[in-house]
Tab-separated table of C-alpha atoms and ligand atoms in Angstrom:
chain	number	residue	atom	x	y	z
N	724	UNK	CA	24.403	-1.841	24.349
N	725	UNK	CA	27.935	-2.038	24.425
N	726	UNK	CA	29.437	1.540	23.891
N	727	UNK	CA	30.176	4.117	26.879
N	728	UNK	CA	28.787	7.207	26.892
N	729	UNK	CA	27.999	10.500	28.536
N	730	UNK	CA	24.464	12.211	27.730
N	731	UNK	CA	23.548	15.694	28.830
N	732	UNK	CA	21.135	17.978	26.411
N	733	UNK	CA	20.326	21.249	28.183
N	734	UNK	CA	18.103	22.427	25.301
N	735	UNK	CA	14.268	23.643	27.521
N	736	UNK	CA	11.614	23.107	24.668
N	737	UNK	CA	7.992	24.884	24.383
N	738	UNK	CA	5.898	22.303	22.325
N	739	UNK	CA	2.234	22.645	21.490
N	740	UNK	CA	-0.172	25.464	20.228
N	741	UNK	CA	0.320	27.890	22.679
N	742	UNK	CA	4.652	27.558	23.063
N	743	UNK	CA	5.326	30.763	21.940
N	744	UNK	CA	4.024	32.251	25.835
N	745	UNK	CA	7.606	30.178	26.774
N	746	UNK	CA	9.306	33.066	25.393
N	747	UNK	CA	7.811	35.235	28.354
N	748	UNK	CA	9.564	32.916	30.671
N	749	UNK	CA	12.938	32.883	29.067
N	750	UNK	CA	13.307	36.274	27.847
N	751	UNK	CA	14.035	37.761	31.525
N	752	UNK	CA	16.819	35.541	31.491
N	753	UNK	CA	19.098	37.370	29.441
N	754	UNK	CA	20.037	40.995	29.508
N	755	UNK	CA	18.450	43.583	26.968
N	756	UNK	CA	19.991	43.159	23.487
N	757	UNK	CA	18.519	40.730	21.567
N	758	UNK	CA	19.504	39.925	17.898
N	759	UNK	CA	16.696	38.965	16.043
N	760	UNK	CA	17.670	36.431	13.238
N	761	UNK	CA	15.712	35.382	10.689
N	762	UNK	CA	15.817	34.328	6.630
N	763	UNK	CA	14.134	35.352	3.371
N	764	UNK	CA	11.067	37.025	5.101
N	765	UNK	CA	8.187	33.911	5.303
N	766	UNK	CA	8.142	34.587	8.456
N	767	UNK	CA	6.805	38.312	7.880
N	768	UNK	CA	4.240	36.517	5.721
N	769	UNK	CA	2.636	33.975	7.761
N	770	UNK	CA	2.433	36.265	10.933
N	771	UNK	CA	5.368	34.583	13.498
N	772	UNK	CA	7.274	37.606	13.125
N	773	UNK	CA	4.738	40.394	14.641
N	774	UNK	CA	4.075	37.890	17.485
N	775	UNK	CA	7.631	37.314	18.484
N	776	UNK	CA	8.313	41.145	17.726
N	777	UNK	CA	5.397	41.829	20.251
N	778	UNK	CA	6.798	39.567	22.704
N	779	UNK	CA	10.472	40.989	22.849
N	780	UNK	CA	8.946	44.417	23.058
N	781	UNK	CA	6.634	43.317	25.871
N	782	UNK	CA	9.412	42.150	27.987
N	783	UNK	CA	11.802	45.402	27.356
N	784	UNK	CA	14.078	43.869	24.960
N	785	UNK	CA	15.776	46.166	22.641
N	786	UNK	CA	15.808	44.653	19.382
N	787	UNK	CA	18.565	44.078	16.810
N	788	UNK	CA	17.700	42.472	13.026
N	789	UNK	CA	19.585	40.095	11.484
N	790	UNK	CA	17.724	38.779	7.943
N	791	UNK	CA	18.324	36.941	5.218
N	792	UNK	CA	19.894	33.948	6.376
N	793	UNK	CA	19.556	31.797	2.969
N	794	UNK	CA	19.019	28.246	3.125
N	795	UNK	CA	22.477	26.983	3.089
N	796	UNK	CA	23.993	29.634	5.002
N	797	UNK	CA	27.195	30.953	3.886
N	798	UNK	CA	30.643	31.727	5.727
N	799	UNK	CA	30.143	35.407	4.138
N	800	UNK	CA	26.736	35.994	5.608
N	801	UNK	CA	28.247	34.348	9.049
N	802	UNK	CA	30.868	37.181	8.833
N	803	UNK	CA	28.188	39.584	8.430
N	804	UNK	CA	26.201	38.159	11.244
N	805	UNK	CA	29.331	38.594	13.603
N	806	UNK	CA	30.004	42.354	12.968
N	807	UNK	CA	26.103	42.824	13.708
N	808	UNK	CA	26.181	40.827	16.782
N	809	UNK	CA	29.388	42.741	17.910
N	810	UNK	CA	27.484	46.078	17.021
N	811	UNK	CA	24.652	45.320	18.968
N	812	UNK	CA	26.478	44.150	22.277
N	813	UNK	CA	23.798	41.381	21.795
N	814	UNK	CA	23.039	39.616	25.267
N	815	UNK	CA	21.099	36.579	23.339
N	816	UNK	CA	20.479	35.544	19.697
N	817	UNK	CA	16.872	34.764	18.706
N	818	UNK	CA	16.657	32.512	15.795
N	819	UNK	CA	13.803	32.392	14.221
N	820	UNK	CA	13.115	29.976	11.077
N	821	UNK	CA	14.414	26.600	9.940
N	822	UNK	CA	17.604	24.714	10.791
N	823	UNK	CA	19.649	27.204	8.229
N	824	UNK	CA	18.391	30.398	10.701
N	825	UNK	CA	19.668	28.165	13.969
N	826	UNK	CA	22.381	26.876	12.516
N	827	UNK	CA	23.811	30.523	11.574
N	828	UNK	CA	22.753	31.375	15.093
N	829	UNK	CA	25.450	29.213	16.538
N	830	UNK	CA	27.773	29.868	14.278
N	831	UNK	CA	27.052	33.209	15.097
N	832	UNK	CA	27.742	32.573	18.771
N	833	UNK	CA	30.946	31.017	18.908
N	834	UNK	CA	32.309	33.953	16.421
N	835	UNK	CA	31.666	36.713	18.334
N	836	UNK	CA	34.150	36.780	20.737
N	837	UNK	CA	36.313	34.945	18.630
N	838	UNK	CA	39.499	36.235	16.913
N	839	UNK	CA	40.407	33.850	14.993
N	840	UNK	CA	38.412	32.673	11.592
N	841	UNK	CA	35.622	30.608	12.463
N	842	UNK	CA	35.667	28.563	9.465
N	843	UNK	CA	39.143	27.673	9.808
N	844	UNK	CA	38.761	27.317	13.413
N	845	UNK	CA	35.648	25.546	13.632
N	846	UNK	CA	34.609	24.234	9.590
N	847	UNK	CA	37.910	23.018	8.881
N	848	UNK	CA	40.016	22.570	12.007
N	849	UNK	CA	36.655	21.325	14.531
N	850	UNK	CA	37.933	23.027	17.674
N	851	UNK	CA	35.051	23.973	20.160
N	852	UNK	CA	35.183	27.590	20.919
N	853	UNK	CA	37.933	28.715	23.561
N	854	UNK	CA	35.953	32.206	24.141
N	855	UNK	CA	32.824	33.524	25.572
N	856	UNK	CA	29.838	32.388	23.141
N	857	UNK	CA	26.479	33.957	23.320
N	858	UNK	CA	23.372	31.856	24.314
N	859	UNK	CA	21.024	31.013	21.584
N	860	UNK	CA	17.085	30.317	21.942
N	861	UNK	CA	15.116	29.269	18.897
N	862	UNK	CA	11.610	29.382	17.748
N	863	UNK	CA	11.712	27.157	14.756
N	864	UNK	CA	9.406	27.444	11.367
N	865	UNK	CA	10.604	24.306	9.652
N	866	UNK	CA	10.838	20.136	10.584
N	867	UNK	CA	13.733	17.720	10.145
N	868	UNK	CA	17.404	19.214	10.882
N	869	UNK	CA	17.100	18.856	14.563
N	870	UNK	CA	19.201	22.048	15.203
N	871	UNK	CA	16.331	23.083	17.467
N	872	UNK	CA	17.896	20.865	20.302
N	873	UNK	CA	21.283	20.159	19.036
N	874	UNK	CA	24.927	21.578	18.803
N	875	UNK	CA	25.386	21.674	15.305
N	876	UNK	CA	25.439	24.133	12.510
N	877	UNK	CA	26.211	23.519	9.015
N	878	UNK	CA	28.082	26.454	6.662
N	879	UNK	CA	28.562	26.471	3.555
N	880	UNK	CA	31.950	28.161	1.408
N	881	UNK	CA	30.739	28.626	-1.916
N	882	UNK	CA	34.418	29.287	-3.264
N	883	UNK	CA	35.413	26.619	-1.519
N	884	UNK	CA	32.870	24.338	-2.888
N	885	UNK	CA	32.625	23.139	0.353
N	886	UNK	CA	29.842	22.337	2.864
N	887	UNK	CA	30.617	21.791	6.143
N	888	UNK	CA	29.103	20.827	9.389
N	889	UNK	CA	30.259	21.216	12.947
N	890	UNK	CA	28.845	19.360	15.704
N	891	UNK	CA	29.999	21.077	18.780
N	892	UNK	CA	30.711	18.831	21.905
N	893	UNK	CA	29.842	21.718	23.978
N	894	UNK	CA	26.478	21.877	25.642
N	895	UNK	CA	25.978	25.699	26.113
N	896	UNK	CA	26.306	25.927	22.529
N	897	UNK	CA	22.727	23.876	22.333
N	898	UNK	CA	20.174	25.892	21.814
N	899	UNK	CA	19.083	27.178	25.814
N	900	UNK	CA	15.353	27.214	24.496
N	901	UNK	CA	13.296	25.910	21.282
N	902	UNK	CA	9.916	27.043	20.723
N	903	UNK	CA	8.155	24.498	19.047
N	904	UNK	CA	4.522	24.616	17.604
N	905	UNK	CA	3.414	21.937	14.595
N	906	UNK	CA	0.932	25.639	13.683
N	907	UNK	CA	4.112	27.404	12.358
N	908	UNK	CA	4.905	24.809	10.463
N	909	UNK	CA	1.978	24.651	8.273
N	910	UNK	CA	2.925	27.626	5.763
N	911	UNK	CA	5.713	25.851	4.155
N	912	UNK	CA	5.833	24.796	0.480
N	913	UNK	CA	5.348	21.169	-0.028
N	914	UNK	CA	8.840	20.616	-1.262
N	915	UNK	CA	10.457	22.168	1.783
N	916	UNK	CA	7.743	20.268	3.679
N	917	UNK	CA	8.612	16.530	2.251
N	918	UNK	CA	12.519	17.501	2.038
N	919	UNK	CA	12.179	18.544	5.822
N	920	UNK	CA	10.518	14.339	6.653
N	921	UNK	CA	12.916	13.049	4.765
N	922	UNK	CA	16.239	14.640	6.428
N	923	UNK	CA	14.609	13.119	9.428
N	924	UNK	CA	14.663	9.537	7.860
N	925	UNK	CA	17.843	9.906	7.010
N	926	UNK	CA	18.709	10.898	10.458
N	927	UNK	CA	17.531	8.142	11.825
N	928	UNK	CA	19.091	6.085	9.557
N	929	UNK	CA	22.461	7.284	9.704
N	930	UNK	CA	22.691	6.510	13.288
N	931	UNK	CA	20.535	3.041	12.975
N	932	UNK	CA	22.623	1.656	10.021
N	933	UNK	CA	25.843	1.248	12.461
N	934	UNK	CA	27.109	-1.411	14.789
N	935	UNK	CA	26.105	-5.055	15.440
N	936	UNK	CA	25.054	-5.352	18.867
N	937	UNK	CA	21.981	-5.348	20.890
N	938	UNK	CA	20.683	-1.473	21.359
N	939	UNK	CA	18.189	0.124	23.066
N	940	UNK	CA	18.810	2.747	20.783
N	941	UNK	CA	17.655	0.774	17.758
N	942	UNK	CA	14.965	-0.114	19.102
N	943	UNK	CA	13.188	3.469	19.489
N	944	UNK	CA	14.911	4.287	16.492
N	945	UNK	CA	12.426	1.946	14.798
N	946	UNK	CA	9.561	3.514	16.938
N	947	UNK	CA	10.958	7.177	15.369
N	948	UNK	CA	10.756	5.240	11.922
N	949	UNK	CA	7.502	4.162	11.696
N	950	UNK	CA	5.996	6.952	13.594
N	951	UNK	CA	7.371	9.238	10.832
N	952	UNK	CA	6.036	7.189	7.782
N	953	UNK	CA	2.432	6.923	9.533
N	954	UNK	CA	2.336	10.579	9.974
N	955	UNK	CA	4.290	11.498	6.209
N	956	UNK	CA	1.430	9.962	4.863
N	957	UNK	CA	-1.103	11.404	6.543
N	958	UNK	CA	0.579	15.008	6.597
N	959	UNK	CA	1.306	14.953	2.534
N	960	UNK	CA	-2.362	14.618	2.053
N	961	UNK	CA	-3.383	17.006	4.460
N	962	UNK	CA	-0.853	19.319	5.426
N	963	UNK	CA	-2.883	20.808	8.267
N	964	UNK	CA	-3.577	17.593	9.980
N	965	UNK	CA	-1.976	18.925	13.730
N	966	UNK	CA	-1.895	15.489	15.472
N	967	UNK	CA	0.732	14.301	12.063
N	968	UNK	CA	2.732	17.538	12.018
N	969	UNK	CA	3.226	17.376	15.826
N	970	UNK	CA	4.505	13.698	15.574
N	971	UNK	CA	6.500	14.465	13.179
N	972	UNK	CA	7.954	18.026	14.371
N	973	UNK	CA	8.687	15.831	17.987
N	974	UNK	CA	9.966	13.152	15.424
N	975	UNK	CA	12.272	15.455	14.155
N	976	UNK	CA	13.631	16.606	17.854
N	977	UNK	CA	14.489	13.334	19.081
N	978	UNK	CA	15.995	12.113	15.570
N	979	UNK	CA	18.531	14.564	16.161
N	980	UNK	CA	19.036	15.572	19.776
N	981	UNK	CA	21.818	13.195	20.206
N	982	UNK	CA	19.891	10.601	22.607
N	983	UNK	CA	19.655	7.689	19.993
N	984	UNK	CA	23.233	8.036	19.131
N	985	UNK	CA	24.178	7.103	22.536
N	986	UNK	CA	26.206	3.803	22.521
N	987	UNK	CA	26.566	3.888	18.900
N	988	UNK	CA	28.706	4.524	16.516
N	989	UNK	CA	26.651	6.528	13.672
N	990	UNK	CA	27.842	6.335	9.923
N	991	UNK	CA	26.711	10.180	8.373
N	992	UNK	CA	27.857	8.854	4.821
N	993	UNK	CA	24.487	10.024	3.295
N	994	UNK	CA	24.994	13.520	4.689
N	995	UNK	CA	28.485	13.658	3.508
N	996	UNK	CA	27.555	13.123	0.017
N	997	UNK	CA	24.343	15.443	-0.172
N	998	UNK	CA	26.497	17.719	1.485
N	999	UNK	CA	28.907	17.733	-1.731
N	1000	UNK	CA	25.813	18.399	-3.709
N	1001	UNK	CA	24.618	21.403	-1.660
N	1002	UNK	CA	27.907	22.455	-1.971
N	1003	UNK	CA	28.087	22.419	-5.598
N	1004	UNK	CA	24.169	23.053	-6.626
N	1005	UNK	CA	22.839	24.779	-3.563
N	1006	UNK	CA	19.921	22.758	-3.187
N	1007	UNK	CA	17.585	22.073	-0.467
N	1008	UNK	CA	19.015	19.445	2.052
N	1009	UNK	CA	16.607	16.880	2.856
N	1010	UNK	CA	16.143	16.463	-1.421
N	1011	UNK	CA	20.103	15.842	-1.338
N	1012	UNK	CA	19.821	12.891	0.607
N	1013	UNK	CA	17.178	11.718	-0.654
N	1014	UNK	CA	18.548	11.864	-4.221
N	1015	UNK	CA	21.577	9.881	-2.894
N	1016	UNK	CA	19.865	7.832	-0.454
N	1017	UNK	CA	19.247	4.325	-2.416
N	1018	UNK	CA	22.313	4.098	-4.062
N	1019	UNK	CA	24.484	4.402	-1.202
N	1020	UNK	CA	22.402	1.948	0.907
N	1021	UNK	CA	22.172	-0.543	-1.854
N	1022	UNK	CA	25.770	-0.833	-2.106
N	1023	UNK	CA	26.278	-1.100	1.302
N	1024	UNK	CA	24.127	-3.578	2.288
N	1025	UNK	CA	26.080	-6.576	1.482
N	1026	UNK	CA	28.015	-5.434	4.329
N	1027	UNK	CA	25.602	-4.766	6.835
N	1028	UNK	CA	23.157	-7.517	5.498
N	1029	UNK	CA	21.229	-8.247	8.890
N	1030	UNK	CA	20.620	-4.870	9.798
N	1031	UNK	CA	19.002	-4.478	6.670
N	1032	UNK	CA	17.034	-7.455	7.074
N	1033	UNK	CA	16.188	-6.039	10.224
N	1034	UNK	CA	15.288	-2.979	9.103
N	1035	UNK	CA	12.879	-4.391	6.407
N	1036	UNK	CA	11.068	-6.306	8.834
N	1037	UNK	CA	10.612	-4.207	11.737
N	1038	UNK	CA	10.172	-0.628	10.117
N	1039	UNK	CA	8.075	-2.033	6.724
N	1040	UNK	CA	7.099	-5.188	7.965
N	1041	UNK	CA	8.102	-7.237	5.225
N	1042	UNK	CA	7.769	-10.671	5.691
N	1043	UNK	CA	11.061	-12.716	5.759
N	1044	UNK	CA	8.952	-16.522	4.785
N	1045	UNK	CA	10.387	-18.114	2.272
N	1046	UNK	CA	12.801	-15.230	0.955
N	1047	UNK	CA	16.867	-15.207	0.881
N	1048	UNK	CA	18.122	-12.590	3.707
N	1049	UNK	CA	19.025	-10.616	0.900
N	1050	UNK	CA	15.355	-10.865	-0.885
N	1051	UNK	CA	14.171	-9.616	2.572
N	1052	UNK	CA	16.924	-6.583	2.901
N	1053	UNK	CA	16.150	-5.547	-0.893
N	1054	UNK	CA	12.172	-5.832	-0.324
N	1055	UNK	CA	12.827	-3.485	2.502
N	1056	UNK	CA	14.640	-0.351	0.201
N	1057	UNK	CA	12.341	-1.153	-2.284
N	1058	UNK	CA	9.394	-0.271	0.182
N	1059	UNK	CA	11.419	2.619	1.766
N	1060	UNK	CA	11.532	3.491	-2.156
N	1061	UNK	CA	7.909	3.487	-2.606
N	1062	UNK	CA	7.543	5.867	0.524
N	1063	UNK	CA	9.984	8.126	-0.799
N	1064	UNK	CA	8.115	8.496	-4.610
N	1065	UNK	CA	4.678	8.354	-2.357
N	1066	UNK	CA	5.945	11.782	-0.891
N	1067	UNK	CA	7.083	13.286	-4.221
N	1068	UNK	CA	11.097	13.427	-2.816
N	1069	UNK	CA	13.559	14.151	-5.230
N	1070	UNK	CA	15.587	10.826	-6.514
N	1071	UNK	CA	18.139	11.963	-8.658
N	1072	UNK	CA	20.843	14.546	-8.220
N	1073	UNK	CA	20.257	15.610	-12.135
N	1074	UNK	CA	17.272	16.857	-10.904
N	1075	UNK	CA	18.845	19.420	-8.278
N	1076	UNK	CA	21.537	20.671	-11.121
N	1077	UNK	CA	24.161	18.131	-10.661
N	1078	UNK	CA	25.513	16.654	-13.953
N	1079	UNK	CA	28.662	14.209	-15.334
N	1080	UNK	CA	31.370	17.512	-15.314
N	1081	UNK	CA	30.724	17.356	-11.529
N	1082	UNK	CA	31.375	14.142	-10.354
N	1083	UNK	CA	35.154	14.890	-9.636
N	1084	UNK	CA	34.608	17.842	-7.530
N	1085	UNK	CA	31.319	16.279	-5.443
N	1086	UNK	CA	33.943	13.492	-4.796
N	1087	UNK	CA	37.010	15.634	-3.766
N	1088	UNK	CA	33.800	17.359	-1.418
N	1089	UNK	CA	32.564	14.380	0.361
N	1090	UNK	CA	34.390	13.534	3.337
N	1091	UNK	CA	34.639	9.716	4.483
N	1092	UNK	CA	33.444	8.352	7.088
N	1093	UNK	CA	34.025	5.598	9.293
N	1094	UNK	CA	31.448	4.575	11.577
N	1095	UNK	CA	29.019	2.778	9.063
N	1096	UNK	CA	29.213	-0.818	7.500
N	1097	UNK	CA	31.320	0.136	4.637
N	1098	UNK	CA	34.489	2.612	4.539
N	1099	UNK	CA	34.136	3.722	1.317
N	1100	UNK	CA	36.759	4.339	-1.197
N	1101	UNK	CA	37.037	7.224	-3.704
N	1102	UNK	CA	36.427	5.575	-6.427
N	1103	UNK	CA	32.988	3.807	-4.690
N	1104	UNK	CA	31.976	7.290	-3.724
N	1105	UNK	CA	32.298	8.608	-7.755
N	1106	UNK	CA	30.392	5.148	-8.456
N	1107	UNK	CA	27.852	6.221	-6.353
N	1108	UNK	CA	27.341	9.743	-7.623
N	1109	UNK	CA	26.784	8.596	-11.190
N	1110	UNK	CA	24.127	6.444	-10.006
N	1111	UNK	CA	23.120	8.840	-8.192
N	1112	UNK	CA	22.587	11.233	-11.196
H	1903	NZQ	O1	14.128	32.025	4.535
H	1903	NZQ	P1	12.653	31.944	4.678
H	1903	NZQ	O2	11.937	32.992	3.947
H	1903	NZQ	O3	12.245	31.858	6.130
H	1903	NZQ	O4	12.190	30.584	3.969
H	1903	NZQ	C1	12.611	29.304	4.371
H	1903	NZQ	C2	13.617	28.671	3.429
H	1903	NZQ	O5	13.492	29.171	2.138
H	1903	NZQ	C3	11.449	28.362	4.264
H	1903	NZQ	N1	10.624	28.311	5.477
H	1903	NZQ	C4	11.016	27.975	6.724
H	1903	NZQ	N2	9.950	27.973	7.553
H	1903	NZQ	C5	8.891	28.319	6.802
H	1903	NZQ	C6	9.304	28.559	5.487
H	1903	NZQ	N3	8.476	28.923	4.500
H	1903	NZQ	C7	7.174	29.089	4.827
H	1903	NZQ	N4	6.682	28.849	6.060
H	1903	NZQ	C8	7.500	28.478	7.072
H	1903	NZQ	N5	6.990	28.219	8.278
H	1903	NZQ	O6	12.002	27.084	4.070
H	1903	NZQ	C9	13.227	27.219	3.368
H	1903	NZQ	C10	14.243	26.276	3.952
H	1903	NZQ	O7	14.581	26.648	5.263
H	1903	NZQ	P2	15.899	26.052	5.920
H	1903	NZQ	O8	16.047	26.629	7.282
H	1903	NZQ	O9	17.045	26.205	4.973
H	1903	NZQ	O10	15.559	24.502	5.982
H	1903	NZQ	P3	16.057	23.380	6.963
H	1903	NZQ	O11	15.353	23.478	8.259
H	1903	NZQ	O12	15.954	22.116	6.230
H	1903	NZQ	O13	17.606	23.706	7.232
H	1903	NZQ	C11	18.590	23.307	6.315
H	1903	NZQ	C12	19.979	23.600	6.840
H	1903	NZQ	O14	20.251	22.864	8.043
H	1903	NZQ	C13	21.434	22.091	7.881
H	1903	NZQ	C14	21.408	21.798	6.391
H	1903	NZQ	O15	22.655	21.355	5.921
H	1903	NZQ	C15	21.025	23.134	5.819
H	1903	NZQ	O16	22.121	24.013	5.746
H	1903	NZQ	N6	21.422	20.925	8.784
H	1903	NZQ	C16	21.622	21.133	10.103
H	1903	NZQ	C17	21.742	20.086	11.001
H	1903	NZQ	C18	21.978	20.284	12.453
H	1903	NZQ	N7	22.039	21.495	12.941
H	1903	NZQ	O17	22.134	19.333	13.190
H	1903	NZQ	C19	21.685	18.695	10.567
H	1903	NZQ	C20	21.071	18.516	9.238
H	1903	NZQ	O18	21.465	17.271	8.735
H	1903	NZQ	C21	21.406	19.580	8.248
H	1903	NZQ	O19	22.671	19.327	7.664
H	1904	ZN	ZN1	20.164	16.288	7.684
C-alpha cells in the first residue's frame, strides 16, 4: 500500500432488527426542531413513517415535513428544502428513505446558512461549506449508494442537463447517525432492489479497478465482492431472506464509507457516464451503470490487463490453466455478465430512454476522470455510449 492517507468517518450506525430504538439515544442530542425528510410516500406505506413519527414525538421533538424528494433530486427541490429548513429554525435534519432522501439532506445542510448558490458553490465550483451546516442523521429504506455513512450527495439540474455529485471532505457533513435495519428494506420493488446491488458492485469496482500495487484495500474489496454476489443470489430469489439483505445492506456501508479507498486512487468513470444518462433520461442509478458497465470495462482492460486477470480469478474464480491473460480477464466480465442478466439489471441505455440524438449531449455531460487505467478521450467516451445503447 503505497498511497498516504488520513481516515476519520464519524458516521454512529444502528444495524439490526431492533436499530430504530438508536433514535432514542440520538434524538436528545439535538435541540427541538427536527425536519423530517422523506420522498414519494413508501415510507407511509410500509409503516417506517408512524414509527419514526412516534419516536420524535416521544422524545419532544417538534416536527417539520419535508416530502417528495424524487429519486434524482433536483437543485429546485434543494431550493425548496432550504427555505423550509430556514422556516423551521431546524436543529437537525432526519432523512428518511434511500440515498436520493440523504443525499438532499446534505445538500440541504450546507445551504442553509449559506448565501451563496449551492450549486454553483458546491455542484460546479466543489468548495466545502464556509458556514454553519446542520447535522444530519439518517434512517435509510434503500441499499447500495452508501450515503448512509458518507459525505456525498448527488443533484441533479435538469436544465442544465447535468448531474452532479459532491463528495464533501468535511466530516460533520457525514451523516452523525444511520439507522440501519435489512426489515425496511424488504418493501422495495425488485428493480429498485437489483439496481440498489448493483450500484454497490460498481462501487467496489470503481475504487478496485485503480492502481498497481499491493493493497490491503483490494483485498477486502474482493471479500465485499463476493460477499455481495453470494447474497444477490440468494436475496433475488427470496427477497425476505434477512441473513442476505443484512450482508448486503452492511455490503453496501462499507462499499462506500470511504475505508477501501484509502491508499488508492479510485477511477469513478462508470458513475460519470450513468450520471450523463440520469441526467438526460432520469433513470434509476444503479440501472445506469449497469447499462454502461461492460462496455467501459471491456475497453479498458487492455490497459489494466492484470487487474482484470485478477479480478476474474479471485472474485469468479475462473481458472487461469491453459488460457491467454486476456482469455482469463474476458472469462471474468463474461461471468460478471452472467451475474448481472441472473439479477434481471438493465444492459442497455436504450432501455432507460437514451437513443442516437443523445449521444452528443451524454458526452458533453460526462466528466473525465483520471484515476483509472485509461484517461479517456471524447471521442472514446461517444464510442462507448453507442455501445452502450
Ligand atoms: O420516494 P419513495 O416513495 O420513498 O420511493 C423510493 C424511490 O422511488 C423507493 N424506495 C426507497 N425505499 C423504499 C422504497 N420503496 C419501497 N420500500 C422501501 N423501503 O425507491 C426509489 C429509489 O430511491 P432512491 O433514494 O432514489 O434510491 P437510491 O438509494 O439508489 O439513491 C439514488 C441517488 O443516490 C445518488 C444517485 O446518483 C441518486 O441520485 N448516489 C449517491 C451517492 C453517495 N451519496 O455517495 C453515491 C451513489 O453512487 C449515487 O450516485
Ligand atoms: Zn453509485
Amino acid at each position: 500500500m503505497l498511497g498516504n492517507f488520513t481516515y476519520c468517518n464519524p458516521t454512529k450506525l444502528y444495524f439490526g432488527k431492533d436499530a430504530l430504538d438508536g433514535l432514542n439515544k440520538e434524538l436528545p442530542k439535538y435541540g427541538k426542531n427536527v425536519l423530517l425528510v422523506y420522498g414519494g410516500g413508501s415510507i407511509k406505506k410500509n409503516g417506517i413513517y408512524d414509527k419514526v413519527v412516534a419516536i420524535l414525538k416521544a422524545n419532544g421533538k417538534e416536527i417539520f415535513e419535508d416530502a417528495g424528494v424524487m429519486p434524482n433530486p433536483t437543485v429546485q427541490k434543494l431550493y425548496e428544502g432550504i427555505e423550509r429548513a430556514r422556516k423551521a429554525k431546524a436543529d437537525l435534519i432526519l432523512a428518511v428513505g434511500g440515498g436520493s432522501v440523504c443525499d438532499y439532506a446534505k445538500a440541504v445542510s450546507v445551504s442553509v446558512n449559506c448565501e451563496e448558490d449551492p450549486w454553483e458553490k458546491y455542484f460546479i465550483r466543489f468548495e466545502e461549506p464556509a458556514c454553519e451546516t446542520l447535522p444530519v442523521g439518517c434512517v435509510l429504506t434503500m441499499v447500495g449508494t452508501g450515503s448512509e455513512m458518507n459525505g456525498g450527495s448527488v443533484i441533479t439540474n435538469r436544465e442544465a442537463k447535468l448531474k452532479i455529485g459532491h463528495v464533501f471532505a468535511d466530516e460533520k457533513i457525514f451523516p452523525r447517525f444511520s439507522v440501519l435495519d435489512p426489515e425496511f428494506t424488504y418493501t422495495l420493488p425488485k428493480y429498485q432492489m437489483v439496481a440498489g446491488f448493483y450500484d454497490i458492485m460498481s462501487h467496489i469496482m470503481e475504487q478496485y479497478f485503480s492502481g498497481e500495487d499491493d493493497s490491503t484495500s483490494d483485498y477486502i474489496m474482493e471479500g465485499l465482492m463476493r460477499s455481495l454476489v453470494h447474497s444477490s443470489r440468494i436475496a433475488v430469489k427470496n427477497p425476505t431472506d434477512y441473513e442476505a439483505r443484512s450482508n448486503i445492506m452492511w455490503t453496501a456501508t462499507w462499499a462506500l464509507n470511504t475505508l477501501v479507498a484509502k491508499g488508492k486512487d479510485t477511477d469513478w468513470e462508470v458513475h460519470m457516464l450513468g450520471q450523463a444518462v440520469g441526467a438526460l433520461t432520469d433513470a434509476t442509478h444503479g440501472m445506469t451503470l449497469a447499462a454502461v458497465s461492460l462496455p467501459y470495462y471491456r475497453h479498458i482492460m487492455p490497459y489494466g490487463l492484470a487487474k482484470f486477470k485478477r479480478f476474474a480469478e479471485n472474485v469468479w474464480d475462473v481458472s487461469p490453466d491453459g488460457k491467454t491473460d486476456e482469455q482469463v480477464a474476458e472469462e471474468g466480465l463474461r461471468a460478471m455478465e452472467g451475474w448481472m442478466k441472473e439479477l434481471g439489471l438493465v444492459m442497455n441505455i436504450s432501455d432507460l430512454g437514451a437513443n442516437e440524438g443523445m449521444l452528443d449531449d451524454l458526452v458533453n455531460a460526462t466528466l473525465v476522470m483520471t484515476g483509472g487505467y485509461k484517461v479517456l478521450t471524447k471521442e472514446e467516451i461517444g464510442q462507448i455510449f453507442k455501445e452502450s445503447l
